[in-house]
CSV table of C-alpha atoms in Angstrom, one decimal:
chain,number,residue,atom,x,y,z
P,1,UNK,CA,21.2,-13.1,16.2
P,2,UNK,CA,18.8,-12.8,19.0
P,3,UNK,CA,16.5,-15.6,19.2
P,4,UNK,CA,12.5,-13.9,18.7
P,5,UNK,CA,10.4,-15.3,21.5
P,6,UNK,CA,6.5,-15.8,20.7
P,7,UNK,CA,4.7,-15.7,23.8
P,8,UNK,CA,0.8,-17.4,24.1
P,9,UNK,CA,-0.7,-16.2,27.0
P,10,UNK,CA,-4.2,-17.6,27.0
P,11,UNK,CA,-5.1,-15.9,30.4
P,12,UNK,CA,-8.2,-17.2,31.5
P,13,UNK,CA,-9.5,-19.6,28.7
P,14,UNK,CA,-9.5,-23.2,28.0
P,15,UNK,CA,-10.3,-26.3,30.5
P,16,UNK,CA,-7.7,-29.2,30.7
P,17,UNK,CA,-9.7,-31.3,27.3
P,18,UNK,CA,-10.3,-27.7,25.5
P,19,UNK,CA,-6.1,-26.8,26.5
P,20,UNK,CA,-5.0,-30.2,25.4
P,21,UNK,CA,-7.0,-29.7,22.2
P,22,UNK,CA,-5.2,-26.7,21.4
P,23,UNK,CA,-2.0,-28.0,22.1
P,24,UNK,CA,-2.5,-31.0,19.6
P,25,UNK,CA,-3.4,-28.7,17.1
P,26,UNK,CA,-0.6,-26.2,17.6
P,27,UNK,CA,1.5,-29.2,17.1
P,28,UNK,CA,-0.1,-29.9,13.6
P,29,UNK,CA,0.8,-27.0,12.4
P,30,UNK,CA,3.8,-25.0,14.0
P,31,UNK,CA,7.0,-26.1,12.4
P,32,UNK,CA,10.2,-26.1,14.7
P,33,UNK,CA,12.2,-23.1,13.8
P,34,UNK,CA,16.2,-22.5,15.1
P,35,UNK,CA,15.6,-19.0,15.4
P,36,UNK,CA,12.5,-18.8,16.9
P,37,UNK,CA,11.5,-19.9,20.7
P,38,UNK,CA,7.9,-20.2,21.2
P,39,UNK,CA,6.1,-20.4,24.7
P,40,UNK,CA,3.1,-21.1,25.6
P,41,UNK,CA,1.4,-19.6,29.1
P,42,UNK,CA,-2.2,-21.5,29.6
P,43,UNK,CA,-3.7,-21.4,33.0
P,44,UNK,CA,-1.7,-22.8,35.8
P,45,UNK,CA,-4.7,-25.4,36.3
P,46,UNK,CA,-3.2,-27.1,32.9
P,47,UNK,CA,0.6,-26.5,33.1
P,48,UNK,CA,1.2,-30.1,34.2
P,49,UNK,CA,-0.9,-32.4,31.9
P,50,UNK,CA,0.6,-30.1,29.6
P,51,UNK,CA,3.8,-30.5,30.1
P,52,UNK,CA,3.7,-34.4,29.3
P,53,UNK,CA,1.8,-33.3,25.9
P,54,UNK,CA,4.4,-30.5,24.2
P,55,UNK,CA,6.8,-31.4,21.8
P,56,UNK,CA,9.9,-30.0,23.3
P,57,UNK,CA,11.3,-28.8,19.9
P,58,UNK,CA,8.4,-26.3,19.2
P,59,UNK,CA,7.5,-25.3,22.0
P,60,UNK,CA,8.4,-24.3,26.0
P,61,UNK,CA,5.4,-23.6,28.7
P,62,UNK,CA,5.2,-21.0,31.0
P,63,UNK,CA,3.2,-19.4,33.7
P,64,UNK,CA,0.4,-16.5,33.7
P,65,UNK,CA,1.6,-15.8,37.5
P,66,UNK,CA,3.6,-16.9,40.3
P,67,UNK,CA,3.7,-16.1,43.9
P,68,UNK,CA,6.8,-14.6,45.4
P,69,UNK,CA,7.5,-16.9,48.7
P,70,UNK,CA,8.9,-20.1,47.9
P,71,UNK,CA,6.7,-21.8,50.5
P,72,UNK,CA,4.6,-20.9,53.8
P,73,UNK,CA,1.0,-20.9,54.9
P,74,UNK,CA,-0.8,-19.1,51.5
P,75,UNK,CA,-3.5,-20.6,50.7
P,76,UNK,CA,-4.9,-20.7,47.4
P,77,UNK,CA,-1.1,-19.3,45.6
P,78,UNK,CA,1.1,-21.4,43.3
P,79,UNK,CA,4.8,-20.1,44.0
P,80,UNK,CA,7.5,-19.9,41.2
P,81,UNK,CA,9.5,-22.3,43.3
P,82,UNK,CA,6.8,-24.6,42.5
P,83,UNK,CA,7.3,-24.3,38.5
P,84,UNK,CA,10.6,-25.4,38.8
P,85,UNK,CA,10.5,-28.6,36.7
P,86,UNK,CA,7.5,-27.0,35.1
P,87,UNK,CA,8.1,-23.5,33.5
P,88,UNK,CA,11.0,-21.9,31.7
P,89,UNK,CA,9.3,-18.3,31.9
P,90,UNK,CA,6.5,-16.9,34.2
P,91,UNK,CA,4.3,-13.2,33.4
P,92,UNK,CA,5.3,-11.0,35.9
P,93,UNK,CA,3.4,-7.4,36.4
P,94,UNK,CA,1.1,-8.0,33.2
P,95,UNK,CA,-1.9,-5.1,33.5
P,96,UNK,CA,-4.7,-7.1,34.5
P,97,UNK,CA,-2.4,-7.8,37.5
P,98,UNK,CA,-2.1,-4.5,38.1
P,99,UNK,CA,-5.3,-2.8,37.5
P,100,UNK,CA,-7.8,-5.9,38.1
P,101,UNK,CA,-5.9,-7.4,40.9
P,102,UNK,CA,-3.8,-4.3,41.9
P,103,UNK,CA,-1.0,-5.6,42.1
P,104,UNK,CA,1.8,-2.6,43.2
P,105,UNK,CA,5.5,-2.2,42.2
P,106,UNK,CA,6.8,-3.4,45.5
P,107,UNK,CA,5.1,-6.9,44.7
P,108,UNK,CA,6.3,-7.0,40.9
P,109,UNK,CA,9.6,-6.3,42.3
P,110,UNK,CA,9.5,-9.2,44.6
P,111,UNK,CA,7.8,-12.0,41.8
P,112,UNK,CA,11.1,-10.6,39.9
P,113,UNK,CA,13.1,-11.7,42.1
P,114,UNK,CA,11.4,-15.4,42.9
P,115,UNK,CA,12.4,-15.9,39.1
P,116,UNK,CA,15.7,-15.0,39.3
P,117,UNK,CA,16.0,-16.8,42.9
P,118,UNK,CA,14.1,-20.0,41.0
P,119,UNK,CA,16.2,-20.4,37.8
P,120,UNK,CA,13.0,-19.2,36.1
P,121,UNK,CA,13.4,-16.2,33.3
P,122,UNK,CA,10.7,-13.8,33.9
P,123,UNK,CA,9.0,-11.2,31.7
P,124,UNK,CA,8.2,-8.2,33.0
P,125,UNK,CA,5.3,-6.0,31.2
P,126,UNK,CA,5.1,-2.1,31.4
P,127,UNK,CA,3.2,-0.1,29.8
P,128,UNK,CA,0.7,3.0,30.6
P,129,UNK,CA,-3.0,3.3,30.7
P,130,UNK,CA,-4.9,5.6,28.1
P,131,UNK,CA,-5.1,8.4,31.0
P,132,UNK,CA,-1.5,8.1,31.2
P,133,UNK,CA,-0.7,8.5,27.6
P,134,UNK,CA,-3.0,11.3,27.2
P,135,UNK,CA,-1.5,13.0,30.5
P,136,UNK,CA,2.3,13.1,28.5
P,137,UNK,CA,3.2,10.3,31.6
P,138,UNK,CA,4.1,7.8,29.1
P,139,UNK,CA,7.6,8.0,29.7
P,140,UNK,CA,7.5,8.3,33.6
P,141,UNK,CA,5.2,5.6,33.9
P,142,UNK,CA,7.6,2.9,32.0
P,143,UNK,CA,10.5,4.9,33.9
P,144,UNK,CA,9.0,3.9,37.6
P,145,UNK,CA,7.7,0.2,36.6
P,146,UNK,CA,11.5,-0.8,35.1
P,147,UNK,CA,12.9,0.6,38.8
P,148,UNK,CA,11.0,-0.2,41.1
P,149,UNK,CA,10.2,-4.0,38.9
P,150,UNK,CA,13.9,-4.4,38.8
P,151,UNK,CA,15.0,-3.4,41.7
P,152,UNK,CA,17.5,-5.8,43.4
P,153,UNK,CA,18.3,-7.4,40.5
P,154,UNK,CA,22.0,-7.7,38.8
P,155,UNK,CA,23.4,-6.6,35.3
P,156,UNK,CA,24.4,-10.9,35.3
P,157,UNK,CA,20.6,-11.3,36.1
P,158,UNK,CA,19.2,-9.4,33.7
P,159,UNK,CA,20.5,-12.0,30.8
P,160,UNK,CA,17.4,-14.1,32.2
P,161,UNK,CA,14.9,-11.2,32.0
P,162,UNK,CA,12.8,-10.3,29.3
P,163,UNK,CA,10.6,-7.1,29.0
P,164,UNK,CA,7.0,-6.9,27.1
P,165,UNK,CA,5.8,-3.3,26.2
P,166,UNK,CA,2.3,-3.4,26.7
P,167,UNK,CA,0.2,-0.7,26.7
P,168,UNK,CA,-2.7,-1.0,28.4
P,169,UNK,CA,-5.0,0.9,26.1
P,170,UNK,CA,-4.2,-1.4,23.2
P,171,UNK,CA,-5.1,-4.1,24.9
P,172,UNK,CA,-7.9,-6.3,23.6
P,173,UNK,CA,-9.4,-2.8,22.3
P,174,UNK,CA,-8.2,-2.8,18.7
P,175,UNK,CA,-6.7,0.9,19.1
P,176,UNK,CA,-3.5,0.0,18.1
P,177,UNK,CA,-0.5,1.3,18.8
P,178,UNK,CA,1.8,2.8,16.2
P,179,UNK,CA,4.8,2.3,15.3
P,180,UNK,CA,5.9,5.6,16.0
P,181,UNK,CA,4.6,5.1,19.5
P,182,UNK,CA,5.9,1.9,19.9
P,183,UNK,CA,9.9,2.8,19.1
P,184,UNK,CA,9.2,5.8,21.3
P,185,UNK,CA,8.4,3.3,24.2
P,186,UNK,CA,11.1,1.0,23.0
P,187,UNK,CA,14.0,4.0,23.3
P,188,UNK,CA,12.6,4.5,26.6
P,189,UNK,CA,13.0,1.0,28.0
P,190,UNK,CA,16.7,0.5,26.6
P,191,UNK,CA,17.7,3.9,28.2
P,192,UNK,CA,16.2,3.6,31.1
P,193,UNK,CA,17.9,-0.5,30.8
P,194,UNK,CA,21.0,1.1,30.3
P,195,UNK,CA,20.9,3.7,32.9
P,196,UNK,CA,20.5,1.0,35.2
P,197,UNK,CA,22.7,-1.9,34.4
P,198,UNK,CA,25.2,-0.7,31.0
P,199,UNK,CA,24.8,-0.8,27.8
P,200,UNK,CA,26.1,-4.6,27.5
P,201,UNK,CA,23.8,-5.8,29.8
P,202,UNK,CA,21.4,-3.8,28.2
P,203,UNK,CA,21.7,-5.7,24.6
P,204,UNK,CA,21.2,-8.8,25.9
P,205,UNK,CA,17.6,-8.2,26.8
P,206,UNK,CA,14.8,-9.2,24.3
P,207,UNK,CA,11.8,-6.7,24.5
P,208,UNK,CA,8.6,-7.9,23.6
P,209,UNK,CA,5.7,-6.3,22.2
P,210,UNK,CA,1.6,-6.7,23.6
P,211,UNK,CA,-1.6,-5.1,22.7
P,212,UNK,CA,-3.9,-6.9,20.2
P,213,UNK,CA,-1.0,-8.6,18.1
P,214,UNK,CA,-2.8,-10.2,14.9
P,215,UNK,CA,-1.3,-12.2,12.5
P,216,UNK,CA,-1.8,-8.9,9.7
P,217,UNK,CA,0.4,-6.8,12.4
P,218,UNK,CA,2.5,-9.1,13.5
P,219,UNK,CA,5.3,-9.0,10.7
P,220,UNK,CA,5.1,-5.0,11.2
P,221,UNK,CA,6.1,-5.0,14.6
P,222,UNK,CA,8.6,-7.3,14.5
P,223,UNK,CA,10.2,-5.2,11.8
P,224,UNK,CA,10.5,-2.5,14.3
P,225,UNK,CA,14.2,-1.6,16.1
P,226,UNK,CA,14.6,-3.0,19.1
P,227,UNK,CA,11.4,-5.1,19.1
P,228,UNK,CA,12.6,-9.2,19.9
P,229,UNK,CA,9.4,-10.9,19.9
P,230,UNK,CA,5.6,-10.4,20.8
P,231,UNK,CA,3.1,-11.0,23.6
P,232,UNK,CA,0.3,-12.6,22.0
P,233,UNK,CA,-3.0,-12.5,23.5
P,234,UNK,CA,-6.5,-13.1,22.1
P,235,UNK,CA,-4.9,-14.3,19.0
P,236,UNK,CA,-2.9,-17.3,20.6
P,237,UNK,CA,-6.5,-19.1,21.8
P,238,UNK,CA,-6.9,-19.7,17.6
P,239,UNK,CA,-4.3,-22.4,16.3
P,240,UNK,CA,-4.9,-20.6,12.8
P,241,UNK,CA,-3.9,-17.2,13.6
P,242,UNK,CA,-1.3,-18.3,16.3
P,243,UNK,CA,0.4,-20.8,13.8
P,244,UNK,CA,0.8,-17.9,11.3
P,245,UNK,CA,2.3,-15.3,13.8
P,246,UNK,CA,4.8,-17.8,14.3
P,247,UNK,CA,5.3,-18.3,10.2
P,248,UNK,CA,5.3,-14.8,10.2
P,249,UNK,CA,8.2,-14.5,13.0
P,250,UNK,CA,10.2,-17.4,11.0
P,251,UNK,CA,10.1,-14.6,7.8
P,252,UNK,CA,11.3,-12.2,9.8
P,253,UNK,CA,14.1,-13.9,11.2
P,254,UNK,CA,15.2,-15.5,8.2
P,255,UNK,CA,15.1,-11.7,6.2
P,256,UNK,CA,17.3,-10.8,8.9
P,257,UNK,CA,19.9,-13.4,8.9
């Protein structure tokens, strides 16, 4: 059985005391399950004091961003060659990238690659916008982020790679996806996945979903086909609702052994 992944991106939150708060309580109250990996993402500022804090058997860190060069005169970027002894994932493409920071394609592509290159698995988010959905681009849009995010990499590679379906209206909005429209978007990734590098290759990769995941819809999206874990946002700042997303992953896993 594929292992479900729990991913904690606290974006923009939480000071070094305030993270390492968190952290202890997490630890409290998250029990270490076989069958589920959990990884937390907190600002890049706290990965390393972090990373002396975490109990190893619940959870692994991650980061929110990386820079693609390994090294060279860029002031002010962290690069994934950097996270090395640090991070077992980094967020690559997520939407704020994208439509705050405007990020393109071309640089998702390359953060894609730093990962690979770097021993570092990283998880790429698609997903559209509302204007998108409501234009019928749905499909396209998912279509030209998996090519042009994957580009260069290998069907070996891709047994590093994981990919979160976010869409972007979902996000922090409480519009909701369905789950109609979320195995739509799912059928779309693993064609477009298998298109690309086979149907084998294509199996191996665990697809995530984002957009206001609370712990009353957690257990309903991981119930849907082809979904392998979730990309929790807002929800993963509270140690109550994050603990019970991961309780709520555990049932699922265990329903489905």
């Amino acid at each position: 059985m594929t292992r479900i992944l729990i991913a904690a991106n606290w974006k923009m939150n939480l000071n070094t005391s305030q993270a390492s708060l968190l952290i202890h309580r997490l630890q409290e109250r998250v029990k270490i399950h076989r069958d589920i990996e959990v990884v937390l993402f907190p600002p890049m500022l706290t990965l390393q004091p972090l990373s002396m804090q975490i109990d190893r058997r619940k959870f692994r860190l991650g980061a929110q961003d990386a820079y693609y060069q390994d090294e060279g005169a860029y002031t002010g970027q962290v690069s994934v060659h950097m996270l090395r002894d640090l991070a077992h994932y980094v967020i690559v493409g997520h939407s704020e990238r994208r439509h705050v920071f405007g990020e393109t394609d071309d640089e998702i592509s390359k953060k894609v690659q730093a990962c690979i290159r770097n021993d570092i698995s990283p998880i790429l988010c698609v997903g559209e916008t509302k204007q998108e959905r409501l234009d019928g681009e749905t499909n396209q849009v998912i279509h030209d982020q998996l090519m042009v995010g994957l580009s260069g990499v290998t069907s070996n590679d891709m047994d590093d790679v994981v990919i979160a379906y976010e869409p972007v209206w979902a996000i922090g909005t409480g519009d909701n996806a369905t789950v109609t429209q979320i195995e739509d978007a799912v059928k779309v990734i693993q064609k477009n996945l298998s298109a690309m590098f086979g149907p084998r290759a294509t199996k191996k990769v665990r697809i995530l979903y984002g957009g206001s995941v609370t712990p009353d819809a957690s257990r309903g999206y991981l119930e849907i086909d082809g979904i392998n874990g979730l990309l929790v946002g807002g929800a993963s700042l509270n140690y109550h609702q994050f603990s019970d997303i991961v309780d709520s992953a555990y049932r699922v896993a265990r329903e489905n052994q």
